[in-house]
Each structure stands twice: as C-alpha cells, then as structure tokens.
XYZ file of C-alpha atoms in Angstrom:
730
model
C 27.937 54.211 69.889
C 29.911 57.445 71.036
C 29.953 60.386 68.951
C 33.106 62.318 69.334
C 32.792 66.189 68.772
C 35.387 68.411 67.698
C 34.706 70.318 70.953
C 33.184 69.296 74.293
C 30.985 67.634 75.233
C 31.724 64.035 74.203
C 28.228 62.449 73.227
C 27.874 58.869 74.715
C 24.868 56.710 74.246
C 25.503 54.042 77.156
C 26.441 54.735 80.747
C 29.174 51.936 81.093
C 30.801 53.882 78.373
C 30.816 56.926 80.615
C 32.325 55.234 83.339
C 35.008 53.835 81.259
C 35.601 57.399 80.245
C 35.621 58.502 83.852
C 38.338 55.996 84.907
C 40.515 56.641 81.875
C 40.634 60.294 82.544
C 40.666 60.582 86.446
C 42.101 57.305 87.543
C 40.749 55.401 90.427
C 40.732 58.404 92.903
C 37.429 59.595 92.160
C 35.345 62.131 94.577
C 31.991 62.747 93.027
C 29.904 65.941 93.778
C 25.943 64.749 93.090
C 23.342 67.148 93.192
C 20.662 67.305 96.081
C 17.489 65.305 95.441
C 15.921 64.803 92.140
C 18.969 66.086 90.201
C 21.089 62.848 90.536
C 21.488 60.675 87.451
C 20.824 57.444 89.102
C 21.895 55.070 86.119
C 25.254 56.728 86.087
C 26.024 56.742 89.873
C 24.853 53.210 90.022
C 26.878 52.178 87.305
C 30.123 53.802 88.851
C 29.114 52.570 92.376
C 28.983 48.831 90.805
C 32.347 49.526 89.316
C 33.802 50.287 92.505
C 32.165 47.299 94.176
C 33.648 45.111 91.676
C 36.898 46.676 91.864
C 38.446 47.308 95.416
C 41.378 49.359 93.833
C 38.894 52.145 93.062
C 38.512 54.641 95.829
C 35.147 56.511 95.284
C 33.847 59.137 97.636
C 30.423 60.488 97.126
C 29.567 63.918 98.292
C 25.767 64.943 98.240
C 22.931 65.393 100.324
C 19.526 63.980 100.304
C 19.627 60.385 98.730
C 16.327 59.887 97.926
C 14.921 56.177 98.721
C 11.567 54.431 97.971
C 9.801 53.132 101.055
C 10.675 49.571 101.973
C 8.055 47.195 103.477
C 9.129 45.818 106.906
C 6.736 42.859 107.048
C 4.458 40.906 104.431
C 1.414 42.829 105.442
C 3.034 46.170 104.741
C 4.565 44.498 101.321
C 0.891 43.847 100.468
C -0.025 47.443 100.849
C 3.005 49.319 99.620
C 4.202 46.991 96.347
C 1.403 47.934 94.169
C 1.623 51.586 95.386
C 5.343 51.795 94.855
C 5.187 50.217 91.395
C 2.412 52.629 90.133
C 4.295 55.971 91.804
C 7.616 55.221 91.154
C 7.377 52.961 88.033
C 10.789 52.465 86.659
C 12.415 55.014 88.587
C 15.894 53.540 89.495
C 16.841 52.830 93.120
C 20.102 54.749 94.381
C 22.207 51.766 95.033
C 24.735 53.442 96.934
C 21.990 54.669 99.206
C 20.498 51.421 99.719
C 23.600 49.771 100.768
C 24.302 52.795 102.965
C 20.708 52.124 104.848
C 21.760 48.425 105.438
C 25.313 49.024 106.521
C 26.775 47.507 103.228
C 28.811 49.829 101.810
C 32.354 48.348 100.562
C 35.326 49.748 102.253
C 36.508 51.393 99.333
C 33.303 53.531 99.104
C 32.567 56.355 101.261
C 29.166 58.498 101.402
C 29.585 61.949 102.648
C 26.268 63.903 103.285
C 25.321 67.102 104.601
C 21.449 66.548 104.676
C 19.784 63.321 105.367
C 16.161 62.533 104.745
C 14.886 63.411 108.312
C 15.123 60.444 110.867
C 16.433 58.159 108.010
C 20.345 57.977 109.401
C 19.734 58.176 113.134
C 21.210 55.127 114.085
C 23.658 54.458 110.963
C 27.045 54.665 112.584
C 28.783 55.274 109.215
C 26.392 57.969 108.142
C 26.636 59.661 111.394
C 30.425 59.643 111.494
C 30.538 60.991 107.692
C 27.991 63.541 108.092
C 29.436 67.044 106.871
C 27.629 69.911 108.829
C 27.343 72.683 106.434
C 24.950 75.672 105.421
C 23.496 74.976 102.225
C 24.875 78.399 100.905
C 28.237 77.261 101.472
C 27.720 73.614 100.326
C 29.423 73.986 97.113
C 32.554 75.516 98.469
C 32.679 72.762 100.837
C 32.306 69.834 98.350
C 34.876 71.578 96.371
C 37.384 71.857 99.225
C 36.690 68.011 100.132
C 38.792 67.277 96.849
C 35.674 66.971 94.257
C 36.959 66.237 90.841
C 33.816 64.691 89.075
C 30.199 66.165 88.976
C 27.257 64.576 87.546
C 23.923 65.789 86.927
C 20.628 64.935 85.223
C 19.639 67.624 82.663
C 17.370 67.939 79.706
C 17.470 69.221 75.996
C 15.144 71.831 74.464
C 14.157 69.031 71.788
C 15.255 66.072 69.977
C 18.769 65.327 68.464
C 21.984 67.112 69.207
C 21.837 70.142 71.601
C 23.876 73.330 71.653
C 22.493 73.948 75.190
C 21.093 71.952 78.399
C 18.861 72.728 81.290
C 20.094 71.656 84.820
C 16.274 71.923 85.357
C 15.324 70.890 88.925
C 18.893 71.483 90.283
C 21.039 74.797 89.420
C 21.104 75.415 93.395
C 24.888 74.347 93.775
C 25.817 72.931 90.454
C 26.807 76.240 88.606
C 28.925 77.346 91.485
C 30.706 74.124 91.907
C 31.584 73.828 88.203
C 32.764 77.422 88.346
C 35.226 76.700 90.951
C 36.597 73.595 89.270
C 36.967 75.517 86.360
C 38.987 78.229 87.906
C 41.012 75.876 90.049
C 42.976 74.101 87.272
C 42.009 70.850 89.054
C 41.616 67.761 86.702
C 37.992 67.122 86.631
C 34.946 66.113 84.805
C 31.573 67.422 84.411
C 29.072 64.953 83.199
C 25.487 65.427 82.099
C 22.887 62.549 81.874
C 19.944 63.525 79.759
C 16.452 62.437 80.954
C 13.544 64.369 78.856
C 11.070 63.749 81.491
C 12.466 66.627 83.452
C 10.936 70.106 82.772
C 12.843 72.500 80.784
C 13.638 75.433 83.041
C 15.179 78.593 81.465
C 16.998 81.472 82.773
C 20.011 80.587 85.057
C 19.322 76.741 84.720
C 20.458 76.865 81.049
C 24.118 76.226 80.195
C 25.903 75.725 77.027
C 26.737 72.382 75.978
C 30.567 72.870 76.297
C 30.215 73.199 79.971
C 30.123 69.452 80.027
C 33.140 67.079 79.367
C 30.636 64.103 78.631
C 27.027 63.843 78.115
C 25.189 60.473 78.169
C 21.965 60.769 75.829
C 19.619 57.689 75.367
C 15.973 57.025 75.818
C 16.729 54.093 78.050
C 17.693 56.684 80.437
C 14.522 58.653 80.194
C 13.069 57.077 83.281
C 10.412 57.961 85.881
C 11.432 60.787 88.087
C 11.546 60.444 91.671
C 8.632 61.891 93.247
C 7.656 62.512 96.954
C 4.029 61.349 97.713
C 2.053 63.921 100.180
C 1.690 63.356 103.564
C -1.656 63.934 105.336
C -2.328 67.222 106.973
C -3.998 66.956 110.694
C -5.520 69.309 112.818
C -2.577 70.494 114.843
C -0.691 70.906 111.300
C -3.595 72.983 109.979
C -3.764 75.071 113.274
C -0.004 76.025 112.841
C -0.750 76.467 108.903
C -3.498 78.899 109.675
C -1.665 80.980 112.455
C 1.233 81.362 110.281
C -0.840 82.329 107.168
C -2.261 85.425 108.687
C 1.249 86.706 109.516
C 1.987 86.904 105.654
C 1.467 90.413 104.250
C -0.147 90.884 100.610
C 2.392 92.310 98.565
C 5.057 90.496 100.333
C 7.869 87.470 99.846
C 7.043 83.828 100.962
C 9.580 81.021 101.567
C 7.880 77.769 102.560
C 9.108 74.065 102.528
C 8.064 70.596 102.214
C 5.729 68.479 104.182
C 2.329 68.447 106.210
C 3.057 71.829 107.594
C 4.142 73.468 104.336
C 0.948 72.066 102.689
C -1.180 73.530 105.539
C 0.317 76.964 105.409
C -0.167 76.974 101.452
C -3.970 75.599 101.960
C -4.631 78.266 104.293
C -3.323 81.139 101.942
C -5.018 79.856 99.049
C -8.429 79.588 101.173
C -7.483 83.257 102.427
C -7.777 84.136 98.631
C -10.462 82.082 97.236
C -12.697 81.458 100.185
C -12.074 84.231 102.354
C -15.372 83.564 104.400
C -14.405 80.026 105.501
C -10.545 81.131 105.933
C -11.825 83.705 108.599
C -14.026 81.101 110.159
C -11.211 78.826 110.810
C -9.105 81.649 112.161
C -12.055 82.639 114.542
C -12.519 79.109 115.571
C -8.929 79.153 116.864
C -9.776 81.853 119.599
C -6.739 83.838 119.044
C -6.099 86.067 121.814
C -6.458 89.769 121.148
C -2.775 90.591 121.228
C -2.173 87.948 118.761
C -4.806 89.253 116.300
C -3.204 92.689 116.331
C 0.148 91.453 115.677
C -0.942 89.458 112.838
C -2.689 92.563 111.525
C 0.208 94.679 111.783
C 2.672 92.194 110.045
C 0.225 90.137 107.857
C -3.573 90.160 107.365
C -6.540 88.173 106.997
C -8.002 89.776 103.476
C -7.490 88.366 100.021
C -4.243 89.072 98.138
C -4.452 92.316 95.889
C -1.029 92.801 94.982
C -0.072 89.072 95.508
C 3.056 87.364 96.943
C 6.500 86.562 95.151
C 8.164 83.514 96.141
C 12.226 83.361 97.042
C 12.625 79.942 98.391
C 15.785 77.407 98.207
C 13.156 74.728 97.631
C 10.392 75.094 95.102
C 7.382 72.822 96.325
C 4.192 72.029 94.720
C 2.817 74.435 96.990
C 4.098 77.059 94.893
C 2.289 76.051 91.750
C -0.930 75.885 93.623
C -0.474 79.252 94.979
C 0.212 80.588 91.287
C -3.164 78.593 90.121
C -5.121 80.223 92.945
C -3.838 83.882 92.293
C -1.650 84.364 95.267
C 1.509 83.954 93.736
C 1.641 86.606 91.471
C 3.836 89.441 92.482
C 6.291 89.997 89.743
C 9.952 91.136 90.738
C 12.416 92.708 88.090
C 16.367 92.431 87.887
C 17.026 96.258 88.637
C 17.219 97.699 92.025
C 15.856 101.211 90.988
C 13.288 99.995 88.889
C 11.838 97.297 91.653
C 12.341 100.313 94.139
C 10.043 102.644 92.308
C 7.518 99.816 91.715
C 7.823 99.303 95.728
C 7.218 102.964 96.098
C 3.905 102.731 93.522
C 5.690 105.189 91.353
C 6.073 102.572 88.444
C 3.030 100.353 87.109
C 4.567 97.564 85.400
C 1.358 97.184 82.970
C 1.614 100.886 81.920
C 4.884 102.827 82.166
C 4.628 106.410 82.364
C 7.037 109.167 80.872
C 7.719 110.333 84.436
C 9.598 107.034 85.303
C 12.636 108.084 83.725
C 12.577 111.242 85.904
C 12.033 109.094 88.958
C 14.967 106.881 88.130
C 17.116 109.995 87.871
C 15.929 111.032 91.132
C 16.572 107.914 93.145
C 20.164 107.826 91.874
C 20.239 106.175 88.505
C 22.647 108.620 86.412
C 25.017 107.088 83.818
C 23.527 103.807 82.041
C 26.430 101.127 82.023
C 26.078 98.397 79.512
C 24.946 95.925 82.443
C 22.323 98.363 83.594
C 21.260 98.906 79.864
C 20.647 95.147 79.110
C 18.828 94.509 82.327
C 16.557 97.502 81.934
C 16.099 96.698 78.000
C 15.345 92.905 78.869
C 12.363 94.081 81.265
C 11.058 96.601 78.612
C 11.990 99.904 79.601
C 13.390 100.670 76.542
C 12.045 99.741 72.903
C 13.664 96.959 70.864
C 15.361 99.177 68.655
C 17.188 101.402 71.398
C 20.906 100.269 71.354
C 23.851 101.048 73.692
C 26.877 102.157 72.012
C 29.692 103.304 74.268
C 28.457 106.768 75.991
C 25.624 106.831 73.744
C 22.095 105.488 73.466
C 20.973 105.335 69.693
C 17.232 105.799 69.428
C 15.028 103.721 66.832
C 14.858 107.085 64.830
C 18.714 107.307 64.666
C 19.191 110.265 67.237
C 22.058 109.558 69.627
C 21.538 110.853 73.417
C 23.983 110.632 76.103
C 23.415 107.165 78.091
C 22.904 109.163 81.524
C 19.516 109.570 83.073
C 20.658 112.792 84.518
C 20.867 114.475 81.423
C 17.213 116.069 80.828
C 17.632 115.874 76.917
C 18.084 111.971 77.160
C 15.143 111.724 79.366
C 12.967 113.857 76.946
C 14.255 112.014 73.757
C 13.562 108.559 75.505
C 10.364 109.746 76.472
C 9.358 110.481 72.911
C 10.462 107.598 71.039
C 12.560 105.183 73.298
C 10.410 104.283 76.156
C 8.419 100.784 76.302
C 4.735 100.696 77.111
C 5.073 98.086 79.898
C 7.646 95.998 81.885
C 8.152 92.176 80.984
C 9.894 89.218 81.935
C 8.909 89.508 85.629
C 9.718 86.731 88.005
C 6.990 85.372 90.429
C 9.530 82.663 91.886
C 13.112 82.304 92.308
C 14.106 78.956 93.503
C 17.547 76.751 93.905
C 16.111 73.236 93.513
C 12.454 71.426 93.145
C 11.306 68.182 94.530
C 7.409 67.047 94.906
C 4.888 64.460 93.407
C 4.701 63.383 90.040
C 1.793 65.829 89.209
C 4.184 68.493 89.897
C 6.823 67.634 87.112
C 3.857 67.256 84.532
C 2.712 70.539 85.456
C 5.770 72.108 84.829
C 6.251 70.337 81.743
C 2.883 71.262 80.335
C 2.967 74.639 81.442
C 2.942 77.244 78.632
C 6.511 78.787 78.210
C 5.564 82.278 79.095
C 4.252 80.949 82.345
C 6.996 78.784 82.908
C 9.440 81.643 82.561
C 8.033 83.598 85.426
C 9.700 80.967 87.496
C 13.612 81.409 87.701
C 15.650 78.435 89.004
C 19.078 79.595 89.957
C 22.098 78.893 92.611
C 21.560 79.247 96.421
C 24.150 81.664 96.357
C 21.502 84.241 95.254
C 18.392 82.777 96.952
C 19.418 81.893 100.271
C 21.306 85.051 101.234
C 21.612 88.715 100.336
C 25.409 89.019 99.804
C 25.569 88.790 95.904
C 23.512 91.871 95.367
C 22.085 93.088 98.683
C 20.417 96.346 97.277
C 18.336 94.404 94.710
C 17.717 91.397 96.707
C 16.354 93.687 99.519
C 14.062 95.671 97.237
C 12.539 92.313 96.054
C 12.333 90.764 98.892
C 10.123 93.237 100.814
C 7.952 91.928 103.630
C 9.760 88.650 103.627
C 8.175 85.699 105.612
C 10.821 82.994 105.618
C 8.628 79.901 107.000
C 10.567 76.980 108.115
C 10.178 74.085 110.615
C 11.751 73.078 113.917
C 11.676 70.211 116.175
C 11.976 71.858 119.677
C 12.390 75.452 120.782
C 13.880 76.371 124.403
C 12.431 79.055 126.690
C 15.476 81.205 125.819
C 14.059 81.010 122.044
C 17.055 78.673 120.573
C 15.575 76.287 118.039
C 16.512 72.731 117.657
C 16.020 71.500 113.917
C 18.416 69.225 112.843
C 19.973 67.157 115.715
C 19.796 65.818 119.054
C 21.883 66.791 122.235
C 23.718 63.438 121.921
C 25.146 64.222 118.718
C 23.179 62.391 116.356
C 21.938 64.089 113.222
C 18.354 64.151 112.140
C 18.597 65.959 109.013
C 20.720 68.876 108.434
C 20.634 72.520 108.712
C 20.188 73.093 104.998
C 19.249 76.683 104.498
C 17.236 77.520 107.534
C 20.131 79.257 109.258
C 20.737 81.491 106.424
C 17.177 82.256 105.996
C 16.636 83.274 109.612
C 19.614 85.498 109.552
C 18.363 87.133 106.333
C 14.886 87.766 108.154
C 16.807 89.697 110.518
C 18.970 91.640 107.887
C 15.798 92.864 105.785
C 14.124 96.007 106.907
C 10.502 94.331 106.788
C 11.482 90.613 107.058
C 10.541 88.042 109.632
C 11.565 84.518 110.356
C 8.653 82.300 111.214
C 9.409 78.933 112.894
C 6.797 76.367 113.175
C 6.952 73.615 115.770
C 4.615 71.183 116.973
C 3.953 71.847 120.751
C 3.714 67.982 121.692
C 5.469 65.022 120.577
C 3.404 61.845 120.631
C 5.874 59.350 121.066
C 4.036 56.036 120.458
C 4.721 52.466 121.375
C 2.613 53.323 124.860
C 5.320 56.027 125.645
C 3.982 59.283 127.071
C 3.809 62.490 124.940
C 6.566 64.864 125.536
C 6.849 68.734 125.141
C 8.563 70.155 122.163
C 9.007 73.441 124.061
C 11.697 72.809 126.490
C 13.573 74.743 129.374
C 16.890 73.963 127.759
C 18.503 71.577 125.365
C 22.091 70.461 124.563
C 21.996 71.341 120.902
C 20.492 74.053 118.791
C 20.312 74.838 115.296
C 19.201 78.635 115.524
C 21.007 80.457 118.123
C 18.987 82.500 120.725
C 20.196 85.509 119.319
C 18.243 85.152 116.208
C 14.703 84.178 117.880
C 12.253 85.850 116.099
C 8.797 84.185 115.576
C 7.574 80.777 116.674
C 4.422 79.164 116.020
C 2.624 76.005 117.499
C -0.865 74.609 117.229
C -1.726 76.635 120.004
C -0.593 80.185 118.892
C 2.124 82.783 117.917
C 5.197 83.938 119.890
C 6.664 87.124 118.764
C 10.250 86.751 120.621
C 12.156 89.575 118.468
C 13.475 91.936 120.422
C 12.121 90.939 123.740
C 13.791 90.085 127.159
C 14.370 86.659 128.336
C 11.432 86.899 130.718
C 8.894 88.078 128.064
C 10.321 85.248 125.538
C 9.932 82.484 128.040
C 6.365 83.608 128.932
C 5.421 83.921 125.524
C 6.703 80.352 124.661
C 4.809 78.983 127.626
C 1.489 80.447 126.502
C 1.698 78.544 123.216
C 2.879 75.178 124.851
C 0.764 71.983 125.503
C -1.409 72.582 128.638
C -0.054 69.253 129.980
C 3.451 70.723 130.494
C 2.834 74.412 131.195
C 3.141 74.096 134.771
C 6.643 72.378 134.603
C 8.103 74.718 132.291
C 7.030 77.624 134.414
C 8.361 76.169 137.472
C 11.892 75.554 135.672
C 11.961 79.199 134.416
C 11.140 80.429 138.029
C 13.694 78.077 139.373
C 16.162 79.427 137.038
C 15.279 83.189 137.745
C 13.930 83.834 134.129
C 10.238 84.603 135.459
C 9.272 86.390 138.277
C 8.063 83.855 141.216
C 4.503 85.371 141.515
C 3.812 85.084 137.752
C 0.762 83.052 136.781
C -0.272 81.739 133.358
C -3.249 83.739 132.166
C -6.539 81.763 131.881
C -6.768 82.200 128.166
C -3.759 79.983 127.598
C -4.483 77.281 129.868
C -6.700 75.329 127.637
C -4.157 74.204 124.911
C -5.055 70.723 124.537
C -5.581 68.270 121.693
C -9.032 68.040 122.717
C -9.953 71.724 122.744
C -8.305 71.792 119.268
C -10.433 69.037 117.793
C -13.589 70.753 119.356
C -12.446 73.841 117.467
C -11.427 72.947 114.158
C -13.241 69.390 113.930
C -16.328 70.989 112.448
C -14.125 71.871 109.277
C -13.107 68.653 108.500
C -16.548 67.201 107.897
C -17.440 70.327 105.823
C -14.214 69.782 103.523
C -12.624 73.017 104.327
C -9.802 71.091 106.068
C -9.265 67.899 104.069
C -6.453 65.403 104.776
C -4.837 66.125 101.264
C -5.449 69.589 100.400
C -3.179 69.648 97.728
C -3.874 66.120 96.168
C -2.516 62.715 96.776
C -0.923 59.795 95.193
C -3.289 57.523 97.273
C -6.558 56.011 95.826
C -9.462 56.568 98.318
C -9.507 52.800 99.083
C -5.516 53.099 99.998
C -6.100 56.019 102.148
C -8.748 54.278 104.237
C -6.279 51.339 104.455
C -3.411 53.576 105.313
C -5.300 54.876 108.511
C -6.534 51.394 109.321
C -3.259 49.482 109.189
C -1.716 52.257 111.273
C -4.114 51.480 113.936
C -3.899 47.481 113.342
C -0.371 47.572 113.815
C -0.536 49.435 117.280
C -3.347 46.970 118.361
C -1.449 43.923 117.188
C 1.570 45.019 119.185
C -0.333 45.876 122.408
C -2.524 42.682 122.334
C -1.416 39.015 123.817
C -1.199 36.692 121.033
C -3.451 34.262 122.293
C -6.196 36.865 122.216
C -5.192 37.747 118.429
C -5.368 34.067 117.687
C -8.872 33.773 119.254
C -9.810 36.972 117.220
C -8.570 35.169 114.129
C -10.621 32.067 114.525
C -13.665 33.546 115.714
C -13.852 36.183 113.086
C -17.264 36.678 111.296
C -17.412 36.335 107.521
C -16.462 39.733 105.814
C -19.314 42.011 104.166
C -19.543 42.823 100.489
C -18.606 46.389 100.966
C -15.192 45.027 102.566
C -14.209 43.615 99.448
C -12.221 46.392 97.762
C -10.121 46.701 100.723
C -9.380 42.912 101.396
C -8.692 42.605 97.461
C -5.858 45.306 97.537
C -4.478 43.548 100.386
C -4.419 40.095 99.225
C -6.648 39.092 102.210
C -9.754 37.564 100.311
C -8.507 34.205 101.285
C -5.925 34.496 104.273
C -3.889 31.357 104.159
C -2.387 31.594 107.806
C -3.055 32.779 111.505
C -0.985 35.727 110.863
C -3.022 37.006 108.048
C -6.418 35.909 109.386
C -5.549 38.248 112.494
C -4.505 41.162 110.507
C -7.994 40.666 108.150
C -9.959 40.170 111.526
C -8.364 43.519 112.764
C -8.496 45.587 109.511
C -12.221 44.938 109.346
C -12.854 46.117 112.848
C -10.879 49.317 112.006
C -12.593 49.743 108.666
C -16.038 49.397 110.285
C -14.903 51.909 112.987
C -13.836 54.159 110.303
C -17.333 53.947 108.629
C -15.816 52.428 105.396
C -17.734 49.202 106.080
C -21.435 49.722 106.848
C -22.842 46.111 107.220
C -22.685 44.324 110.342
C -19.395 42.158 110.188
C -20.691 38.350 109.552
C-alpha cells in the first residue's frame, strides 16, 4: 500500500499504482525520458507501455537511447544453445516490452519511440526506428529531450540501506538525469520525476547521490529488485589485439584514459594491464608487430612501453569493466582533485599528495590563488589541505587554536599561521575515475557492490555535461586531463581523414554519435590531448561476399570531419594525421590499409591529384595481410598471452567451444547442397564419449529429425577440427 509523506516523494510499493499516479497527474499526453542502458526501470516502463497499448487514448512517447535486449534465437538449434545461457546470465531480468515490439515493428499507433543511440546494427532495416531517430551529441541529449516536451522521467535507483530513505543513488546513470531534472524544475512545466528502487544496483556516491525530495514518486518493493541487464563479453581476435597493442603504446604514463565497450576496448585494456604486470611479454608482442621505426619513435614521443609509475586517471562517458581491471592491476591509480591550483601543483611536481609540505601554501599563492572564497575553502578542506578544525568565517580563517587570519594566501602571515597549525598532512578524497554511466557484465556490478567504500569512492559518477567537455570548468578539467588519450572506434575512414562511426551513406543509422564527437573535439582543445580512433582495416562480409576495405577514398557520410583528424589505428599500424597535408594523410592511411586494397586506394588518390603520380608504397607496408598478422601474433595465443576472453567470460568452456563450432556449422549448412547434408546425416558415425558434454548441452544426444541429425554430424566434425574431440568419429 502507498505511504503518503508530508513532503515529496510519494512512496508506493506497486508499479501499477505508480502508473495510475502518472496518468492522474499528467493526463494522457505522456513524453517520458528514460536513461540510457542500465538505468531504465523495466517494470515501470513496461507497465506504462502496456497501459498505453490497452488504451489508445493515451499518447506515449518514449525518449531514450540504447534500449537493451536479450539475444533471441533464430532457429531451434540456436535456441538449444541460447536458452540455457540466457536463463543463467539474465535470470529474472525483465525484457523491455516496448523495445521487443519495436524490434518486431509491432508498436501501436499511439506509442512512439525516439532514440538517439541504437545498439549497433540493431535498427538498420527498421523503418519506424530510422524515421524517429534523433541525431544529437550525448552532451546535448538532456537539452534535446527536454525540448522534445519531456514531462516524465523515471530511473532505477538504489538506497543506502533498508527502510525509508532520505537520499538515493542514481548509481549507473547520473549521465543526463541530473541535468534533465534541473531543466524541468526550472521550466515550470508540469512534470513528474519517478524512481524505482533496485537494491542490486551498486550504491555510488558523490554526484550520483540525490535527496529523496528530488523525486515526486518512488516505487520500493523487493519484487522489483530484479537481475540487472548485463552485457556478456565478446571474444578478442588477433586483429583486435593488434589494434589494442598499437593503441596501448600511445598511452602516456601519468596521463588520462577514455576507452569504450567491446572487443577492441578489451584488447586495449589487456595490453595496458600486460604492460604493467608482464612487461616482457608486452614488449614481445609489440616487437612481433614489426612496427616501422617512425611509428616506434612516435609512440615513444606521446606514449611509451614501460610499466606505469604515476599511473592513469580515467575520464570517460562510459565506465566499462575494463577500468576495474586496470584498477586491480595498478594501472588506474592517478588521483585527481577538485581545485585547479592544487591539481596544477601536483602536475608540476610541486605538491606530493601523500606528504604535504609547508611550501605548498607559498606555491598556491605564487600561481595565483589569493582570496579564499567559501567554495575554494570547501573544496580545499574536502581534499585535506586544511585540518578539520579550520573554519571559514567571512573574510577570516579560524584556526584550531582559535587564531583568526585573513582568508587570503597572498597574506604572508596567513600562510605562516596555516603552516604552523592549520595545514593537513596529506591530500584525501582523490578520484581515479570520472564517468557518466556504467554498463557491463554481471561480475562488474557485483565487484562494485562488494568493493570497500573508500575504494568505491575513488570512482565519481556524474553528468556527461562534466565528463564529455571542458566548458563547465575548463581550467580545472584541463589540469586533470593531462596527456588525455580519448580512444574510440570507427567503421570507416576516408583518405581525407574523415571518420564514419554511426551511419551509412544511404542515410541509415547504425548506432549514433554518442559522445565520440565531443571527445575528439576535446582532444584538440587540450594542450597534450590526442584522439585515437581504432578501425578494422578490412571488413569480412560473410555469406560468400568478398571482403572490403574500411579505408576508402571517400564516403557520403561522416561522423568526425576531416578537420578534426588526429590518430587512426588499424591492425596494421598507426597513422598520425594531425596537422598533416592531404597528401601525407592519404599516404599514412594507405600504409595501414589491408594490402589487398592498397593499389586501388593509391590509384584513386593519384587520379584525384592528392598523391603525386610517381609515388610508390614503401615495401615495409606491403605485407599487411591477415596471414602475416596470424604469423606474427599466433604464437602468443597458444602461450595464453593473448586469450580469447582476457577480462573473463560468461561462457562455460563447453559453451565457448560450441559457439565457435556452431558458427562454422551454420556457414557450412548454408553453402552445402541439401542432398549432401542429408547423406552426411544418414552416414554419420557414432559420437565418441568425449563428445557427450557438447551434445548434451545442445540436446543432441538423441536427434529426432533429419535437421538435428545434420547439425549433430556437422557439429562433431567441427569440434574434432577444433581439437575438442580426440577420438575418431565412430
């Protein structure tokens, strides 16, 4: 039953009551802003969506990004593999019903879904999704959702303990919510802010914590403490690893890191961790890549290959589990602080956070800190520059011994008095990671929840208005983000240096720009910042189609314009494009293209007059082939240095073996005449004992149809080829 408080919020214990409250207060024109990804409260949005499906007089618009869906089997064979996996990994995590209907083009006429980011490739042929897509930088998403008439926000939250709460944590998604609520409150627009408690969310502090009265309604009952949506790891192949290792050598000790989700992000993280924990093997992999001398020199200039002494600090919109891995391996350990002058002194080596020297006050005065405002005092005291007993009163500082001095570092007597009895011993509450949202495997959520509070407090979740740009505090953020390496992925790059990351030249949207543009732009604004865009050189199209180059002469769509070109990395090397001429850029990109496409790219560039007619590609770049890559890095797979899942996996060993084999089974079945498949099934030998775990997992111990017998026969052959089955078949 609802518990009515004298002040906000109204506490309810059932979702349906909340839907009633929403319709009663807002009427039937509802435009709901949902957080990206994990922060959506599935039970509430499902109940509201079902109410709209049942009542055509309700006009519901859902404004969001990245609506996560569980994998769905396309055949009985896929179902046999997927169903147990889905049940184990996602358990009682609810489906987002509007997303399921959107995928199947079954949304009712009175419901519209407008998204600014899709799961990559998931909406390519969905006409409604393509037509309702909103292109916006992540930094301006809250503004745009507000301007689209949002009058309802809802978010999954958690509380610090059992019982009534005076405050809640936005946990995984303070990225746009805080800004959007601020706009709604300032506008005078009739609106509702709703929270749904899920105590499986890790309680994140700092900016993610909001007072209870931010919410108009909170739904809190243990039935809604359901399994969090997770993103199982993808395997990392040799091309991914090559990209990751090339990129890792561009990261400078004492610098700043942004990296994203997926196999390429995992490859970078693994390489950085190996650089720290097993530097010998790290260097062996780099050497095996046969980097040209100029590339090695460039990497040493802006990055390095040695272990991390000062460590890295993370400033990223997306907090992926790789950052936890880097914390655990001692890479992510550089702490930053919330006052520009303090951070500047640390960067200059004039302030040791572990041991404050009296001269730090003189140095603060020297670099321009004079009058100490209440805000300055609060931040400096929070970080331990002042002892606990020091107070700020008007124009005075009151020391623990009762002495009153001017709140001004320019006053020598103030500095002397503080040095004697008011200076702290060391800095505290430093931050190793600022991030806008998190999403990852289930192990990430449990690690965060079980992490000691002091360690978890070194992670600060906050809005993308802070993380994705410099505008709100350019002096502080520039000092914190020294030697920033903003690492993102792209789909294609043109010989002019423009990068395609979110769509095709026919107008179809693959994913969305997200924060990529903001980070690339920020890299150009920071004195020591660099943007690194990782792109697979070649695309294997499958289904018998020939592979194609992801380095192209030109393309009819771009995400990052050519004037923001910086560093591009493929599995064949690094191209430094910043400040280079068009001819130099085109040559550098051809040098890291797949060898099968280099001649054609060079011919196009020459025809367009972008490269001189007598130019020839140097011999050192002509061996850019998958075979050469396998020869270089294959040795490290067997030794375990380059494992398929360097950061862990939700697959069991049997499932991973099956996943690899089933992919090839599907390809063989599609390319083999049906009569041959039938003969194979009829003549198939009896399976050996070692095949039993695999067949049992796929429900193929006793196949009962020609189709399942074909699958079993092909599967056994592939498992034997993989070395999973040692005995002869039959």
